[in-house]
Coordinates of C-alpha atoms in Angstrom, one line a residue:
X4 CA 0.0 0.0 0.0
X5 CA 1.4 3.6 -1.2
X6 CA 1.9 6.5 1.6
X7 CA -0.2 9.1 1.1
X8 CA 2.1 11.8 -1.4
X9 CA 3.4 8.4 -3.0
X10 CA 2.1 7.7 -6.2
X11 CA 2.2 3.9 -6.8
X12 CA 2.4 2.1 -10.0
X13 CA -0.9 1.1 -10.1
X14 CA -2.1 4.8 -10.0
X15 CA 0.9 5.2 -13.4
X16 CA -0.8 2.5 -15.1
X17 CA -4.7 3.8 -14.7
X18 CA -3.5 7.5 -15.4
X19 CA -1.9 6.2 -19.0
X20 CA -5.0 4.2 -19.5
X21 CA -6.9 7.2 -19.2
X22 CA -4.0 9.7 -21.4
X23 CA -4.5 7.0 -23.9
X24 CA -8.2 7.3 -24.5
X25 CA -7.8 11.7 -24.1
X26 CA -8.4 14.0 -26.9
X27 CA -5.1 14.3 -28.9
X28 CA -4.6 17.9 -28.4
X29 CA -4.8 17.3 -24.3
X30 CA -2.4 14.3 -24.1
X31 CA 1.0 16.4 -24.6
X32 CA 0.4 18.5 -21.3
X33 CA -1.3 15.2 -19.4
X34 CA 2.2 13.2 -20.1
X35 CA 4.4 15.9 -18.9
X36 CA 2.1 16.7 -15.8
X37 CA 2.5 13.4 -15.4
X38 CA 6.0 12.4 -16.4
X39 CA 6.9 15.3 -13.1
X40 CA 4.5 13.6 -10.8
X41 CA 6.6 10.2 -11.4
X42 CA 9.6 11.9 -10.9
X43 CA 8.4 13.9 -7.7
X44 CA 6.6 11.6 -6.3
X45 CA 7.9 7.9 -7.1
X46 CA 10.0 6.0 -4.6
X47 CA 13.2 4.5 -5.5
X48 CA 12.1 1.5 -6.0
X49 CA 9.0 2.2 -7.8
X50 CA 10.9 4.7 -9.9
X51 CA 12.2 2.0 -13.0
X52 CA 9.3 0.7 -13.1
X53 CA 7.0 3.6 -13.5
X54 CA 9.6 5.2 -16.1
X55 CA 9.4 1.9 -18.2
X56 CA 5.7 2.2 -18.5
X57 CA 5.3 5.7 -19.4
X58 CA 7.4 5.4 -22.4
X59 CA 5.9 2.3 -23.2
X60 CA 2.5 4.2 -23.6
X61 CA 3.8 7.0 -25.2
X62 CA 5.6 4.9 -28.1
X63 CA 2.0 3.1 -27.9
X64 CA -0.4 3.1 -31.0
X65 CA -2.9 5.6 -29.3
X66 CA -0.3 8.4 -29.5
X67 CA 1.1 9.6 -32.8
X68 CA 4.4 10.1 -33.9
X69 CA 3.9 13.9 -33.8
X70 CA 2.8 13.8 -30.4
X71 CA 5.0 11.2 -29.1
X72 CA 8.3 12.5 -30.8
X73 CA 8.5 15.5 -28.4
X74 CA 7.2 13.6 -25.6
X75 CA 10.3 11.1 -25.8
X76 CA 12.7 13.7 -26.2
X77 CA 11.7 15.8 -22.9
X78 CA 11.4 12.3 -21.3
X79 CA 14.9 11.8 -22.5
X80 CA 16.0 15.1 -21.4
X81 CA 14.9 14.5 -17.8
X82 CA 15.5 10.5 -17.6
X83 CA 19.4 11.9 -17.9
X84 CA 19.1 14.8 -15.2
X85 CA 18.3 11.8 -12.8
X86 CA 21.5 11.2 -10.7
X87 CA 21.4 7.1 -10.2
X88 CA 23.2 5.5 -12.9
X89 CA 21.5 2.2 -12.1
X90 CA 17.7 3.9 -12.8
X91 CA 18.7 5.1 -16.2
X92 CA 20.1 1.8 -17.7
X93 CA 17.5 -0.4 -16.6
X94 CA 14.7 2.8 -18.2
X95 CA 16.9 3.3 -20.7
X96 CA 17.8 -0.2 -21.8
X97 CA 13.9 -0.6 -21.9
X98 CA 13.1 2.1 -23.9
X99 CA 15.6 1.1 -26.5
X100 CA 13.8 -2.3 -26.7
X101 CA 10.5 -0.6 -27.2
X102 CA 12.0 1.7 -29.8
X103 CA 13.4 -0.8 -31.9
X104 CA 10.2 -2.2 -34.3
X105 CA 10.1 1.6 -35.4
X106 CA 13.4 3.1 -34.7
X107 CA 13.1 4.1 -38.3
X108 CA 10.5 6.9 -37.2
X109 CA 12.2 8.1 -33.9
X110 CA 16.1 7.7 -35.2
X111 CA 17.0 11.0 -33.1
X112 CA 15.1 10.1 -30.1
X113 CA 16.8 7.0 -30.6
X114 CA 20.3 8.3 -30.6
X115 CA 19.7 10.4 -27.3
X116 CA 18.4 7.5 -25.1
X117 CA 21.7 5.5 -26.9
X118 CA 23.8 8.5 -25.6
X119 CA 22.0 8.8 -22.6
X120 CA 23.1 5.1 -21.5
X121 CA 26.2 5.2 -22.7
X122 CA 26.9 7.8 -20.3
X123 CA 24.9 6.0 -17.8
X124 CA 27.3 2.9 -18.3
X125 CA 30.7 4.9 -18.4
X126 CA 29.1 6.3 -14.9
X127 CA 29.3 2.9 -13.8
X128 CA 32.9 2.4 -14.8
X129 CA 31.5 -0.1 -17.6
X130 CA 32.8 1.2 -20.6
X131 CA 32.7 -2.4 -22.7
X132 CA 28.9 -2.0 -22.3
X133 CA 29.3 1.8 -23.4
X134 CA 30.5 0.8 -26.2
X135 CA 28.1 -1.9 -27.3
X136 CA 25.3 0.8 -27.1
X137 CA 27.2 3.2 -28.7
X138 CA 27.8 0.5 -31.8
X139 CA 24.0 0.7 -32.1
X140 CA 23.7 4.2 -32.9
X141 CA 22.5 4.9 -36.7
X142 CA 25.2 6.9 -38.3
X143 CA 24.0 5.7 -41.8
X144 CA 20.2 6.9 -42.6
X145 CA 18.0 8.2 -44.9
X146 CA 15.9 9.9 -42.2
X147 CA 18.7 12.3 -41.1
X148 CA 22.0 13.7 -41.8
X149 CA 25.0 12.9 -39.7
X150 CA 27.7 14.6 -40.7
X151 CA 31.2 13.3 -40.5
X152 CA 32.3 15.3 -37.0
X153 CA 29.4 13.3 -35.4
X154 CA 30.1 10.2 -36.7
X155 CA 34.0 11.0 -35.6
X156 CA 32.9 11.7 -32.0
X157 CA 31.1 8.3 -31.3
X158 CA 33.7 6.3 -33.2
X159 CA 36.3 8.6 -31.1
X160 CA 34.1 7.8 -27.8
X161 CA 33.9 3.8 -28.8
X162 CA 37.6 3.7 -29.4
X163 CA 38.6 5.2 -26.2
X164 CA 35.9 3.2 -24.2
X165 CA 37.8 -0.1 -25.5
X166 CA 41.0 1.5 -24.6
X167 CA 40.1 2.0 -21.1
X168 CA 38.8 -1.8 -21.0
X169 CA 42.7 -2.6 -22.6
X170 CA 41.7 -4.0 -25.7
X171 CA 43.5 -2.0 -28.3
X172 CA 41.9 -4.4 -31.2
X173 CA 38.7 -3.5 -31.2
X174 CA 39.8 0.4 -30.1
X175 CA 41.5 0.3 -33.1
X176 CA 39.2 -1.4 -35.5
X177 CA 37.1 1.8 -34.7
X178 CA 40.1 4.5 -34.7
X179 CA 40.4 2.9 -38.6
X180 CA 36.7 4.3 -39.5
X181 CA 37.9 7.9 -37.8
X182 CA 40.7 7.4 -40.7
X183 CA 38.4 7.6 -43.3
X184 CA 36.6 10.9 -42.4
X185 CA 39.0 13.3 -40.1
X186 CA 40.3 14.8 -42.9
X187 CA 36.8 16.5 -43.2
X188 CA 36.5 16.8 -39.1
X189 CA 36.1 20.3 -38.4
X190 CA 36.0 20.0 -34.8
X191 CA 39.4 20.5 -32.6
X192 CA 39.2 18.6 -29.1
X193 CA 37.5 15.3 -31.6
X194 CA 41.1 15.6 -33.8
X195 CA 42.8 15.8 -30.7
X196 CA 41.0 12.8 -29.5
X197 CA 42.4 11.0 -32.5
X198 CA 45.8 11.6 -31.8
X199 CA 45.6 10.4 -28.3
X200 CA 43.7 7.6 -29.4
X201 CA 46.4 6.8 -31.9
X202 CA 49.2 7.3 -29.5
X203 CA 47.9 5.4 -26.8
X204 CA 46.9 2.0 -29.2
X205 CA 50.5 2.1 -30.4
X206 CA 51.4 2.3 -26.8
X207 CA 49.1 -0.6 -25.6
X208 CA 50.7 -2.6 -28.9
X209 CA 53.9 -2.3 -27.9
X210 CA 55.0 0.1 -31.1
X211 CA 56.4 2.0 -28.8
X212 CA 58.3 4.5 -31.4
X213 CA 55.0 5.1 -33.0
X214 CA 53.5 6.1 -29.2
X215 CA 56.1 8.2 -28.7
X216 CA 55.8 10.3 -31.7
X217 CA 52.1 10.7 -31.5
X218 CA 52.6 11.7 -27.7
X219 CA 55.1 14.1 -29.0
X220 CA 53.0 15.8 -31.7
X221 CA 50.6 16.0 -29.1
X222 CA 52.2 17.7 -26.8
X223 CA 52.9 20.7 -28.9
X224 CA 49.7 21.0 -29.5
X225 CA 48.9 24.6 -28.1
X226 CA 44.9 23.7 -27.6
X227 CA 45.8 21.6 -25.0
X228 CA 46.4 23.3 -21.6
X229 CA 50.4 23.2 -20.0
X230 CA 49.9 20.3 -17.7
X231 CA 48.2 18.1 -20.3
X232 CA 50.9 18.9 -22.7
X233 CA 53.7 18.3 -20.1
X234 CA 52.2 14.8 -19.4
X235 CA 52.1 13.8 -23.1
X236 CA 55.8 14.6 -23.1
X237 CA 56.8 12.4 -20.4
X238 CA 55.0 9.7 -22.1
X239 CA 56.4 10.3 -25.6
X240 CA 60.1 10.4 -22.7
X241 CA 59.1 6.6 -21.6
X242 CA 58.0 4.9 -25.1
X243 CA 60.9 6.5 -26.6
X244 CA 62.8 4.9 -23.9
X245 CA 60.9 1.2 -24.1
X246 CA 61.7 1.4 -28.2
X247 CA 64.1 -1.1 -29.2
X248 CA 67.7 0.6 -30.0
X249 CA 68.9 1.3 -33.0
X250 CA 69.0 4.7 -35.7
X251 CA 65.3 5.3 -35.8
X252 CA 64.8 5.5 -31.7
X253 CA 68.3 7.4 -31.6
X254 CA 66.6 10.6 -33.8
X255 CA 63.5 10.1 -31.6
X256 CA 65.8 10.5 -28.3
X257 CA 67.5 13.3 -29.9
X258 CA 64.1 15.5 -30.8
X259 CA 63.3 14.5 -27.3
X260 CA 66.3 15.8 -25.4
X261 CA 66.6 19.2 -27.7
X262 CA 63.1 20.0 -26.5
X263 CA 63.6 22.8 -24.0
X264 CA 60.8 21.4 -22.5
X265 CA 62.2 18.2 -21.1
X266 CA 64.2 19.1 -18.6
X267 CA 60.6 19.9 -16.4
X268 CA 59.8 16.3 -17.0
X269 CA 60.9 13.5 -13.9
X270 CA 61.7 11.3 -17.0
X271 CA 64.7 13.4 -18.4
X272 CA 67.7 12.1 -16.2
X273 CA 67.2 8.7 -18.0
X274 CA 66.5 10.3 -21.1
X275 CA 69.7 12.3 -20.8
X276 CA 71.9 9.2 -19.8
X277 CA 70.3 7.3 -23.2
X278 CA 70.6 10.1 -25.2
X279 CA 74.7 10.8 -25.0
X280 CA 74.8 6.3 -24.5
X281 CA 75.8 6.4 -20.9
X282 CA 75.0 3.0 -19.4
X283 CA 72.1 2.8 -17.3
X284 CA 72.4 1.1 -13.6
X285 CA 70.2 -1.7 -11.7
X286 CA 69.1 1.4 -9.8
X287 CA 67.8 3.8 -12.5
X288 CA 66.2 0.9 -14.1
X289 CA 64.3 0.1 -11.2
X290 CA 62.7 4.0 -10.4
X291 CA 61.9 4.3 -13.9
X292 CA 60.2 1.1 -13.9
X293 CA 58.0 2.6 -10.8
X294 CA 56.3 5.1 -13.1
X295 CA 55.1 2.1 -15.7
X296 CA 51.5 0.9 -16.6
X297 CA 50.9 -2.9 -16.6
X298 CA 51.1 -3.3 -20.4
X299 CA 54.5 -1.2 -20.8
X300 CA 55.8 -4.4 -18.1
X301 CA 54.6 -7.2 -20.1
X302 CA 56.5 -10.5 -20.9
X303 CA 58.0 -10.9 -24.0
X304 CA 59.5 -14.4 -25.7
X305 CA 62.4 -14.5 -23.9
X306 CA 60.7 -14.4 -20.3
X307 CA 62.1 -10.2 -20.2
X308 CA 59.6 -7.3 -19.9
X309 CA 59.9 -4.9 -22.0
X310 CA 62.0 -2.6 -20.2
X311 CA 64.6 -5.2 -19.2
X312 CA 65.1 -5.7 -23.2
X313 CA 65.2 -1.9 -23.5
X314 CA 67.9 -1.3 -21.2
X315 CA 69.8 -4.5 -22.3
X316 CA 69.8 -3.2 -25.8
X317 CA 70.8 0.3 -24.8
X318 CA 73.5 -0.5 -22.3
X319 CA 74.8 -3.0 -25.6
X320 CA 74.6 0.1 -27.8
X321 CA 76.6 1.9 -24.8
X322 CA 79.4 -0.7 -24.5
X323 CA 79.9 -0.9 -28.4
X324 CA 81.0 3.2 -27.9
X325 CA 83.3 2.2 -25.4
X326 CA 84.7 -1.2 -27.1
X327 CA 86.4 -2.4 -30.3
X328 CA 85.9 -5.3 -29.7
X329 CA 84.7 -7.3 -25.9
X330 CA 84.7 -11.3 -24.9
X331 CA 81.2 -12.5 -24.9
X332 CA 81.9 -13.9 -21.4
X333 CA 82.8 -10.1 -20.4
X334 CA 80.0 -8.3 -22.2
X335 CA 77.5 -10.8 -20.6
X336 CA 78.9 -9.9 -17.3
X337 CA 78.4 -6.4 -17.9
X338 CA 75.0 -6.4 -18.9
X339 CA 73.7 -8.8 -16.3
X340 CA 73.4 -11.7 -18.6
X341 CA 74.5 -14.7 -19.2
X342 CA 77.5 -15.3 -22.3
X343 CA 74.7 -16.7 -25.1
X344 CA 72.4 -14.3 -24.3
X345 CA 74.3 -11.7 -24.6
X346 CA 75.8 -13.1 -27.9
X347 CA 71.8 -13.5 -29.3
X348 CA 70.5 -10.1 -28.4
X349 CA 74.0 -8.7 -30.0
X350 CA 73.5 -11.1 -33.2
X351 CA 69.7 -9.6 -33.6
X352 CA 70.7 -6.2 -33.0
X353 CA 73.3 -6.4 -35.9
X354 CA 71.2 -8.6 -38.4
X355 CA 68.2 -5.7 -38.2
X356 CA 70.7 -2.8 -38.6
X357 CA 70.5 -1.5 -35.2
X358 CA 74.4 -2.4 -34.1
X359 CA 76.9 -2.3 -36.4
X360 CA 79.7 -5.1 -36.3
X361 CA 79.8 -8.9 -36.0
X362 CA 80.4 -11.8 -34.3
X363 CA 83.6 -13.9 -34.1
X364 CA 82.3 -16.9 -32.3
X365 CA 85.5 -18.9 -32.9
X366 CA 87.4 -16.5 -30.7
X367 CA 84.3 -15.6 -28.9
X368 CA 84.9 -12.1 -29.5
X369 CA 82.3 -9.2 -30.5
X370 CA 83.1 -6.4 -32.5
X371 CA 82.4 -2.8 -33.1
X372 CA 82.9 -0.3 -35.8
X373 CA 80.8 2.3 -33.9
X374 CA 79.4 3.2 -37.4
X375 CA 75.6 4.1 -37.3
X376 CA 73.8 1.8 -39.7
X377 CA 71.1 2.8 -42.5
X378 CA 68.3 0.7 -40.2
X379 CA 68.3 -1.6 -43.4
X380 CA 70.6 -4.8 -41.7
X381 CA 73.6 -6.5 -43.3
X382 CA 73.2 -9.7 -45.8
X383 CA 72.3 -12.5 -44.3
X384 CA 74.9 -15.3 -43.7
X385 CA 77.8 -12.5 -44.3
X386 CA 79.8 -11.4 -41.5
X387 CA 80.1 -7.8 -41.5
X388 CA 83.3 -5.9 -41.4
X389 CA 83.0 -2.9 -39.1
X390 CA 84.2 0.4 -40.6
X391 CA 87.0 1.2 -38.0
X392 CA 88.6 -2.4 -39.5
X393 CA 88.5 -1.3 -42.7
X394 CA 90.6 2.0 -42.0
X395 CA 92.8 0.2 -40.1
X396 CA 93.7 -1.9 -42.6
X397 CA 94.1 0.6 -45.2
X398 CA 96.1 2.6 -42.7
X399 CA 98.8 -0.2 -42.3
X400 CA 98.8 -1.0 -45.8
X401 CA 99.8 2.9 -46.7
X402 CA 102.2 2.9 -44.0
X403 CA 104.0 -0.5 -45.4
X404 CA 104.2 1.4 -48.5
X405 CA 105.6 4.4 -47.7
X406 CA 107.9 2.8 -45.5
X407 CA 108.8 0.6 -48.2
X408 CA 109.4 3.8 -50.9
X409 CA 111.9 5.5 -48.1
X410 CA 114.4 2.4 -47.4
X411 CA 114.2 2.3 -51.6
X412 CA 115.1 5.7 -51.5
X413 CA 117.8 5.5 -48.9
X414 CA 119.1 2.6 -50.7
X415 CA 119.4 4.5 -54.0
X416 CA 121.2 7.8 -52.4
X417 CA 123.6 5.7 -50.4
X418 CA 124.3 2.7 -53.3
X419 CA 123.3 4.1 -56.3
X420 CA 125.7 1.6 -58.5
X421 CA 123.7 -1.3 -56.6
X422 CA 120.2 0.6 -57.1
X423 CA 121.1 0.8 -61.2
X424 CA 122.1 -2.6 -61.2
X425 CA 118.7 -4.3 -59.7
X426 CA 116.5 -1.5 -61.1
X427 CA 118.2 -2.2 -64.5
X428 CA 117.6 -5.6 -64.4

């Protein structure tokens, strides 16, 4: 039994029964008199319940599409001004069912329940579901026009609801459809969405140089107020640091540190050290590994996140500035790994063009030319000569020679009758 003030679902039922049979021209004002009585007066538990069946009349056959159209929107309107998340999706969810046999007549009514719940969801921290209403949106229709910034902002709002549910492969399915239409995206903070969207899939995919370029661009962006620009730039700082080494991540460090900007950002003392090939310690490693989202610390093949492969790479890179050449037993040592480890990660880094030199494994020695590479790797099978070899050589072979020309010329000023004879002959 209702409290007196309360007005109970049965009372919402007979007072649509009785809107339905009204004149047509006095059934606008009785829905909204009543639509703020169920609002006003509803308990929270009643509340759903009575919502779902006043939409369910007004999408009814008794009231027309001109009457019901505005009716739905208002409802909408006021459904969203309610502040339990919970309310609105079970209303909402409802009302989308009831919509769907003639969607086709109420496709912007449609859209703003769709919207509605999708904020309703993402209030809930349920952004897969977010997503899954937002899919259902109409973006293609002959009833009305959706022009390309709106269909950019719900696949925008899609792609970063997957993104915050870590699954960059539907995020980016969705970022690929923003590809075909920002071009003609007029609208700023919806292309800015795009290049964080972009940045942060590469991230989550582990193309970290990619990330870091996007973060970059992003970060210059003067839309985008100081902090927010300051925090893309530490996180273009840490995928640029995650990037394998080699010539393409070595221009990326070096736009990095030239950026007056850095040097405001906690990530520049390892960027520094990386930068000028200063070998990092256990201890630098293991702070900058603080400041790391899960994915960014992810296992690869070898049983190594990502930053331990990082830093072996670099601190490689480093020793090969200090070294001609380095036992495998001795560079192992110094990078924290064992000999044939050492020797493999060296071996990939020179067949992809990212260390220039090669391996002698008979004496077990690795060698450097210290040469940057194109970033196009060596032939397969050939051993690569290093640079620094080559000049070496040469240099010895000149000197031979010339030292070979001044005992001929000694020879001839001191015994020129000998010289005459054996150059004669």
């Amino acid at each position: 039994m209702a409290t007196a003030g309360t007005l109970a679902s049965s009372q919402v039922t007979e007072a649509l029964l009785a809107l339905e049979d009204a004149q047509a021209s006095k059934k606008a004002q009785g829905y909204n008199e009543l639509l703020d009585t169920i609002l006003t007066t509803s308990t929270p538990d009643q509340l759903p319940s009575n919502l779902i069946a006043f939409v369910q009349s007004v999408l009814g056959d008794s009231v027309g599409i001109v009457t019901s159209r505005p009716l739905l929107a208002s409802f909408v309107n006021k459904l969203a001004s309610l502040p339990d998340a919970d309310v609105k999706i079970a209303v909402g969810t409802e009302a989308i069912e009831a919509l769907a046999p003639k969607v086709v007549s109420y496709e912007e009514q449609d859209s703003a329940i769709k919207l509605m719940l999708a904020d309703s969801h993402e209030q809930n921290d349920d952004f897969t579901s977010s997503a899954k209403v937002l899919q259902q949106i109409t973006l293609d229709s002959s009833q009305r026009h959706v022009t390309d910034d709106d269909k950019a902002k719900i696949w925008i709002r899609i792609t970063r609801c997957y993104l915050e549910e870590d699954d960059p492969t539907n995020a980016l399915s969705y970022l690929n459809r923003v590809k075909n239409v920002i071009y003609n995206v007029q609208d700023q903070p919806t292309k800015l969405q795009f290049q964080l969207s972009q940045a942060r899939i590469s991230d989550s995919q582990r193309n970290f140089l990619d990330a870091s370029n996007s973060y970059l661009n992003l970060s210059l962006e003067s839309l985008i107020d100081e902090d927010e620009r300051l925090h893309a730039l530490s996180a273009a700082i840490i995928c640029a640091v995650l990037a394998p080494a080699g010539p393409k991540r070595a221009r990326q460090l070096a736009r990095l540190y030239k950026d007056d900007r850095t040097p405001q950002c906690d990530e520049f003392s390892i960027l520094e050290k990386i930068f000028l090939d200063r070998v990092l310690s256990p201890e630098e490693v293991r702070a900058f590994a603080e400041k790391l989202q899960p994915h960014q610390m992810a296992k690869t093949a070898d049983g190594s996140t990502v930053l331990d492969k990082a830093v072996l790479e670099h601190n490689l890179l480093g020793v090969s500035r200090l070294y001609s050449n380095i036992p495998v037993t001795n560079l192992g040592a110094m990078l924290g790994v064992d000999a044939d480890r050492a020797e493999a990660y060296a071996a990939q880094m020179i067949e992809q063009g990212r260390l220039s030199g090669y391996i002698d494994q008979i004496d077990g020695l690795i060698h450097f030319s210290n040469e940057a590479t194109n970033g196009e790797g060596f032939k397969s099978g050939v051993p690569s000569i290093g640079t620094r070899e080559l000049r070496m050589w040469d240099a010895n072979v000149q000197g031979l020679a010339e030292e070979v020309e001044r005992v001929t010329t000694m020879i001839q000023t001191t015994h020129p009758e000998f010289y005459e004879l054996k150059m004669g002959a």
